GROMACS .gro file of C-alpha atoms in nm:
model
  270
    1MET     CA    1   0.374   0.352  -1.131
    2CYS     CA    2   0.069   0.579  -1.147
    3ARG     CA    3  -0.001   0.902  -0.959
    4TRP     CA    4  -0.333   1.001  -0.803
    5ALA     CA    5  -0.507   1.255  -0.581
    6ALA     CA    6  -0.835   1.245  -0.388
    7TYR     CA    7  -1.031   1.497  -0.182
    8ARG     CA    8  -1.316   1.494   0.068
    9GLY     CA    9  -1.452   1.806   0.242
   10ASP     CA   10  -1.642   2.123   0.159
   11PRO     CA   11  -1.695   2.157  -0.218
   12LEU     CA   12  -1.374   2.239  -0.403
   13TYR     CA   13  -1.299   2.296  -0.770
   14LEU     CA   14  -1.115   1.999  -0.917
   15GLU     CA   15  -0.848   2.231  -1.054
   16GLU     CA   16  -0.724   2.285  -0.696
   17LEU     CA   17  -0.568   1.938  -0.719
   18VAL     CA   18  -0.565   1.857  -1.088
   19SER     CA   19  -0.416   2.162  -1.258
   20SER     CA   20  -0.353   2.467  -1.036
   21PRO     CA   21  -0.085   2.365  -0.778
   22ALA     CA   22   0.284   2.393  -0.862
   23HIS     CA   23   0.313   2.015  -0.860
   24SER     CA   24  -0.044   1.938  -0.968
   25LEU     CA   25  -0.156   1.600  -1.093
   26ILE     CA   26  -0.115   1.720  -1.452
   27GLU     CA   27   0.241   1.827  -1.368
   28GLN     CA   28   0.303   1.484  -1.216
   29SER     CA   29   0.180   1.318  -1.535
   30HIS     CA   30   0.503   1.424  -1.708
   31CYS     CA   31   0.733   1.500  -1.414
   32ALA     CA   32   0.662   1.282  -1.110
   33THR     CA   33   0.935   1.308  -0.847
   34ARG     CA   34   0.854   1.025  -0.604
   35ALA     CA   35   0.796   0.735  -0.842
   36LYS     CA   36   1.018   0.499  -1.037
   37THR     CA   37   0.863   0.632  -1.358
   38ALA     CA   38   0.862   1.011  -1.398
   39THR     CA   39   0.616   1.002  -1.690
   40ASN     CA   40   0.256   0.891  -1.641
   41GLY     CA   41   0.122   0.935  -1.991
   42ASP     CA   42  -0.094   0.624  -2.050
   43GLY     CA   43  -0.426   0.795  -1.989
   44PHE     CA   44  -0.604   0.969  -1.704
   45GLY     CA   45  -0.940   0.990  -1.535
   46ILE     CA   46  -1.151   1.182  -1.286
   47ALA     CA   47  -1.456   1.072  -1.085
   48TRP     CA   48  -1.659   1.320  -0.883
   49TYR     CA   49  -1.974   1.324  -0.670
   50GLY     CA   50  -2.250   1.582  -0.694
   51ASP     CA   51  -2.627   1.586  -0.650
   52ARG     CA   52  -2.674   1.225  -0.764
   53PRO     CA   53  -2.552   0.917  -0.574
   54GLU     CA   54  -2.352   0.781  -0.868
   55PRO     CA   55  -2.025   0.955  -0.953
   56GLY     CA   56  -1.965   1.140  -1.276
   57ARG     CA   57  -1.661   1.024  -1.466
   58TYR     CA   58  -1.433   1.137  -1.747
   59ARG     CA   59  -1.146   0.921  -1.879
   60ASP     CA   60  -0.928   0.918  -2.188
   61ILE     CA   61  -0.614   0.756  -2.323
   62LEU     CA   62  -0.441   1.086  -2.398
   63PRO     CA   63  -0.169   1.204  -2.159
   64ALA     CA   64  -0.326   1.436  -1.902
   65TRP     CA   65  -0.099   1.724  -2.005
   66SER     CA   66  -0.234   1.723  -2.362
   67ASP     CA   67  -0.609   1.714  -2.296
   68CYS     CA   68  -0.759   2.064  -2.294
   69ASN     CA   69  -1.100   1.922  -2.196
   70LEU     CA   70  -0.957   1.797  -1.866
   71LYS     CA   71  -0.836   2.146  -1.770
   72SER     CA   72  -1.170   2.297  -1.870
   73LEU     CA   73  -1.373   2.044  -1.670
   74ALA     CA   74  -1.145   2.078  -1.368
   75ARG     CA   75  -1.197   2.455  -1.373
   76GLN     CA   76  -1.577   2.425  -1.385
   77ILE     CA   77  -1.660   2.120  -1.169
   78ARG     CA   78  -1.694   2.181  -0.795
   79SER     CA   79  -1.736   1.875  -0.575
   80PRO     CA   80  -1.716   1.771  -0.208
   81LEU     CA   81  -1.552   1.441  -0.300
   82PHE     CA   82  -1.350   1.345  -0.605
   83LEU     CA   83  -1.075   1.114  -0.730
   84ALA     CA   84  -0.822   1.190  -1.005
   85HIS     CA   85  -0.562   0.959  -1.161
   86VAL     CA   86  -0.282   0.965  -1.420
   87ARG     CA   87  -0.168   0.626  -1.548
   88ALA     CA   88   0.166   0.462  -1.615
   89ALA     CA   89   0.063   0.121  -1.740
   90THR     CA   90   0.223  -0.187  -1.582
   91GLY     CA   91  -0.029  -0.425  -1.739
   92GLY     CA   92  -0.328  -0.402  -1.969
   93GLY     CA   93  -0.334  -0.203  -2.292
   94THR     CA   94  -0.365   0.173  -2.325
   95ARG     CA   95  -0.740   0.193  -2.372
   96ARG     CA   96  -1.015   0.393  -2.208
   97ASP     CA   97  -1.167   0.110  -2.006
   98ASN     CA   98  -0.826   0.045  -1.847
   99CYS     CA   99  -0.802   0.403  -1.720
  100HIS     CA  100  -0.882   0.478  -1.356
  101PRO     CA  101  -1.099   0.557  -1.168
  102PHE     CA  102  -1.324   0.254  -1.204
  103THR     CA  103  -1.686   0.288  -1.094
  104HIS     CA  104  -1.972   0.055  -1.003
  105ASP     CA  105  -2.305   0.187  -0.873
  106THR     CA  106  -2.212   0.452  -0.613
  107TRP     CA  107  -1.853   0.332  -0.570
  108SER     CA  108  -1.535   0.464  -0.729
  109PHE     CA  109  -1.182   0.320  -0.707
  110MET     CA  110  -0.830   0.398  -0.826
  111HIS     CA  111  -0.502   0.223  -0.763
  112ASN     CA  112  -0.126   0.251  -0.784
  113GLY     CA  113   0.068  -0.075  -0.769
  114GLN     CA  114   0.072  -0.422  -0.916
  115ILE     CA  115   0.028  -0.795  -0.865
  116SER     CA  116   0.335  -0.989  -0.973
  117GLY     CA  117   0.240  -1.285  -1.194
  118PHE     CA  118  -0.110  -1.146  -1.255
  119GLU     CA  119  -0.139  -1.328  -1.590
  120ARG     CA  120  -0.134  -1.658  -1.397
  121LEU     CA  121  -0.381  -1.539  -1.133
  122ARG     CA  122  -0.635  -1.362  -1.351
  123ARG     CA  123  -0.866  -1.655  -1.433
  124PRO     CA  124  -0.907  -1.785  -1.077
  125MET     CA  125  -0.957  -1.427  -0.956
  126GLU     CA  126  -1.232  -1.374  -1.213
  127ALA     CA  127  -1.390  -1.707  -1.115
  128MET     CA  128  -1.462  -1.565  -0.767
  129LEU     CA  129  -1.696  -1.301  -0.910
  130ASP     CA  130  -2.071  -1.356  -0.934
  131ASP     CA  131  -2.237  -1.299  -1.270
  132GLU     CA  132  -2.325  -0.935  -1.204
  133LEU     CA  133  -1.972  -0.833  -1.115
  134PHE     CA  134  -1.809  -1.055  -1.377
  135ASN     CA  135  -2.024  -0.892  -1.646
  136ALA     CA  136  -1.935  -0.547  -1.509
  137ARG     CA  137  -1.568  -0.602  -1.594
  138SER     CA  138  -1.483  -0.408  -1.910
  139GLY     CA  139  -1.104  -0.372  -1.896
  140THR     CA  140  -0.806  -0.603  -1.852
  141THR     CA  141  -0.618  -0.456  -1.553
  142ASP     CA  142  -0.546  -0.613  -1.216
  143SER     CA  143  -0.672  -0.288  -1.059
  144GLU     CA  144  -1.027  -0.319  -1.192
  145LEU     CA  145  -1.039  -0.686  -1.098
  146MET     CA  146  -0.927  -0.612  -0.739
  147PHE     CA  147  -1.202  -0.349  -0.715
  148LEU     CA  148  -1.466  -0.596  -0.831
  149LEU     CA  149  -1.334  -0.861  -0.592
  150ALA     CA  150  -1.360  -0.613  -0.305
  151LEU     CA  151  -1.723  -0.556  -0.400
  152GLN     CA  152  -1.769  -0.934  -0.403
  153PHE     CA  153  -1.620  -0.957  -0.053
  154GLY     CA  154  -1.853  -0.693   0.096
  155LEU     CA  155  -1.718  -0.348   0.010
  156ARG     CA  156  -2.065  -0.194   0.044
  157GLU     CA  157  -2.109  -0.314   0.402
  158ALA     CA  158  -1.754  -0.304   0.546
  159PRO     CA  159  -1.509  -0.123   0.314
  160ILE     CA  160  -1.178  -0.175   0.497
  161ALA     CA  161  -1.260  -0.535   0.593
  162ALA     CA  162  -1.356  -0.612   0.232
  163MET     CA  163  -1.022  -0.477   0.108
  164ALA     CA  164  -0.842  -0.686   0.371
  165ALA     CA  165  -1.031  -0.995   0.253
  166MET     CA  166  -0.956  -0.919  -0.112
  167VAL     CA  167  -0.584  -0.865  -0.051
  168GLY     CA  168  -0.569  -1.180   0.160
  169PHE     CA  169  -0.739  -1.382  -0.112
  170VAL     CA  170  -0.492  -1.259  -0.375
  171GLU     CA  171  -0.197  -1.339  -0.150
  172ASP     CA  172  -0.323  -1.692  -0.077
  173LEU     CA  173  -0.390  -1.748  -0.447
  174ALA     CA  174  -0.040  -1.632  -0.545
  175GLU     CA  175   0.123  -1.853  -0.282
  176ASN     CA  176  -0.073  -2.157  -0.398
  177ILE     CA  177  -0.032  -2.108  -0.775
  178ILE     CA  178   0.302  -1.929  -0.812
  179GLY     CA  179   0.472  -2.019  -0.485
  180SER     CA  180   0.561  -1.659  -0.404
  181ILE     CA  181   0.381  -1.332  -0.334
  182LEU     CA  182   0.454  -0.977  -0.447
  183LEU     CA  183   0.167  -0.732  -0.419
  184ARG     CA  184   0.195  -0.354  -0.398
  185PHE     CA  185  -0.130  -0.175  -0.331
  186THR     CA  186  -0.191   0.195  -0.267
  187ALA     CA  187  -0.554   0.270  -0.350
  188ALA     CA  188  -0.831   0.522  -0.286
  189PHE     CA  189  -1.201   0.440  -0.300
  190SER     CA  190  -1.533   0.597  -0.202
  191ASP     CA  191  -1.908   0.549  -0.183
  192GLY     CA  192  -1.969   0.922  -0.224
  193ASN     CA  193  -1.989   0.988   0.151
  194THR     CA  194  -1.657   0.869   0.291
  195LEU     CA  195  -1.313   0.858   0.129
  196TYR     CA  196  -1.094   0.557   0.204
  197ALA     CA  197  -0.736   0.468   0.119
  198ILE     CA  198  -0.503   0.171   0.173
  199ARG     CA  199  -0.124   0.166   0.164
  200TYR     CA  200   0.018  -0.186   0.178
  201ALA     CA  201   0.282  -0.410   0.016
  202THR     CA  202   0.405  -0.761   0.086
  203ASP     CA  203   0.767  -0.643   0.050
  204ARG     CA  204   0.716  -0.324   0.256
  205LYS     CA  205   0.776  -0.113  -0.056
  206ALA     CA  206   0.426   0.020  -0.109
  207PRO     CA  207   0.376   0.315  -0.344
  208THR     CA  208   0.380   0.644  -0.156
  209LEU     CA  209   0.079   0.809   0.007
  210TYR     CA  210   0.052   1.152   0.174
  211ALA     CA  211  -0.226   1.341   0.348
  212SER     CA  212  -0.284   1.710   0.417
  213PRO     CA  213  -0.564   1.948   0.516
  214VAL     CA  214  -0.687   2.142   0.213
  215GLY     CA  215  -0.944   2.414   0.276
  216ALA     CA  216  -1.221   2.264   0.489
  217GLY     CA  217  -1.128   1.908   0.401
  218TYR     CA  218  -0.848   1.660   0.347
  219CYS     CA  219  -0.648   1.560   0.044
  220LEU     CA  220  -0.478   1.223  -0.014
  221VAL     CA  221  -0.207   1.211  -0.282
  222SER     CA  222   0.067   0.995  -0.426
  223GLU     CA  223   0.308   1.284  -0.382
  224PRO     CA  224   0.276   1.640  -0.243
  225LEU     CA  225   0.117   1.900  -0.465
  226ASN     CA  226   0.355   2.180  -0.363
  227ASP     CA  227   0.692   2.245  -0.199
  228ASP     CA  228   0.550   2.293   0.150
  229VAL     CA  229   0.672   1.953   0.265
  230ASP     CA  230   0.580   2.021   0.629
  231ALA     CA  231   0.213   2.036   0.530
  232TRP     CA  232   0.212   1.679   0.401
  233ALA     CA  233   0.219   1.379   0.635
  234GLU     CA  234   0.338   1.050   0.487
  235ILE     CA  235   0.097   0.764   0.556
  236PRO     CA  236   0.293   0.461   0.680
  237ASP     CA  237   0.304   0.134   0.491
  238GLY     CA  238   0.043  -0.103   0.631
  239SER     CA  239  -0.224   0.163   0.690
  240ALA     CA  240  -0.593   0.217   0.625
  241VAL     CA  241  -0.714   0.578   0.599
  242THR     CA  242  -1.071   0.698   0.649
  243VAL     CA  243  -1.175   1.056   0.570
  244GLY     CA  244  -1.528   1.140   0.682
  245LYS     CA  245  -1.734   1.422   0.825
  246ASP     CA  246  -1.541   1.404   1.153
  247GLY     CA  247  -1.197   1.431   0.991
  248ILE     CA  248  -0.924   1.181   0.910
  249ASP     CA  249  -0.835   0.854   1.083
  250VAL     CA  250  -0.535   0.630   1.016
  251ALA     CA  251  -0.537   0.269   1.140
  252ASP     CA  252  -0.329  -0.043   1.088
  253PHE     CA  253  -0.410  -0.254   0.784
  254ARG     CA  254  -0.351  -0.628   0.769
  255PRO     CA  255  -0.480  -0.868   0.501
  256GLU     CA  256  -0.720  -1.140   0.611
  257ASN     CA  257  -0.567  -1.463   0.481
  258GLN     CA  258  -0.414  -1.792   0.588
  259ARG     CA  259  -0.065  -1.641   0.574
  260ALA     CA  260  -0.158  -1.354   0.806
  261ALA     CA  261  -0.330  -1.595   1.043
  262LYS     CA  262  -0.005  -1.788   1.080
  263LEU     CA  263   0.165  -1.469   1.196
  264GLN     CA  264  -0.090  -1.394   1.469
  265PRO     CA  265   0.033  -1.457   1.826
  266LEU     CA  266  -0.124  -1.755   1.999
  267ALA     CA  267  -0.363  -1.686   2.284
  268VAL     CA  268  -0.232  -1.820   2.612
  269SER     CA  269  -0.483  -1.914   2.878
  270ALA     CA  270  -0.406  -1.856   3.244
   0.00000   0.00000   0.00000
């Protein structure tokens, strides 16, 4: 499993999450404590927003702990909203275009989790994309494809609803093709103004997600960046998080699919 951290608030140097804390993201790249895999050495990436609407991005296949450029950039770049990710590959080769975050226009996205049986679902998932989004796909991961599908399902207009539609589509597809569903999905994404996150899994074993105030903003992380455990609130499984100018909001998250519809209570008329 991967590790990631995201921030939205008053401008902050990236090093405040990436390299400075006692349990920074770089530290987690070789010594994660709340993941099945302690080492996340299959590449890394950062995406940050500045004066332009599109995010800047830096990714490489080196382990985060061995890239001196990452530490230098993190010390110099100051941003009001950024995403950072260290990768432990569960599918797709170790190559730059498989490293998170993924970007398209003003949007950025990173993910921790997996789709079981993805090799059988990949082609019908890709078939749902229009030409623009299909041609934007450069890697081979399920993460990038889920991001593009969310864009296809209306991420620009309704971010949380689009993610619910994407997750529901994948679940329906898996049930129809494989006969079973196992999806674990803890992701962060942004349009440069608002930071969003989802924590969800079909087996109720979603990868971890925590939130904490940091300076004049909020940080979302896979695991706490320091030993002050009281400062970090765990986000429950089945949640959607929104971090905007008015603070942080946590709401229930449910996929929009045929399976979920079957679980809805029937309306009873008087």
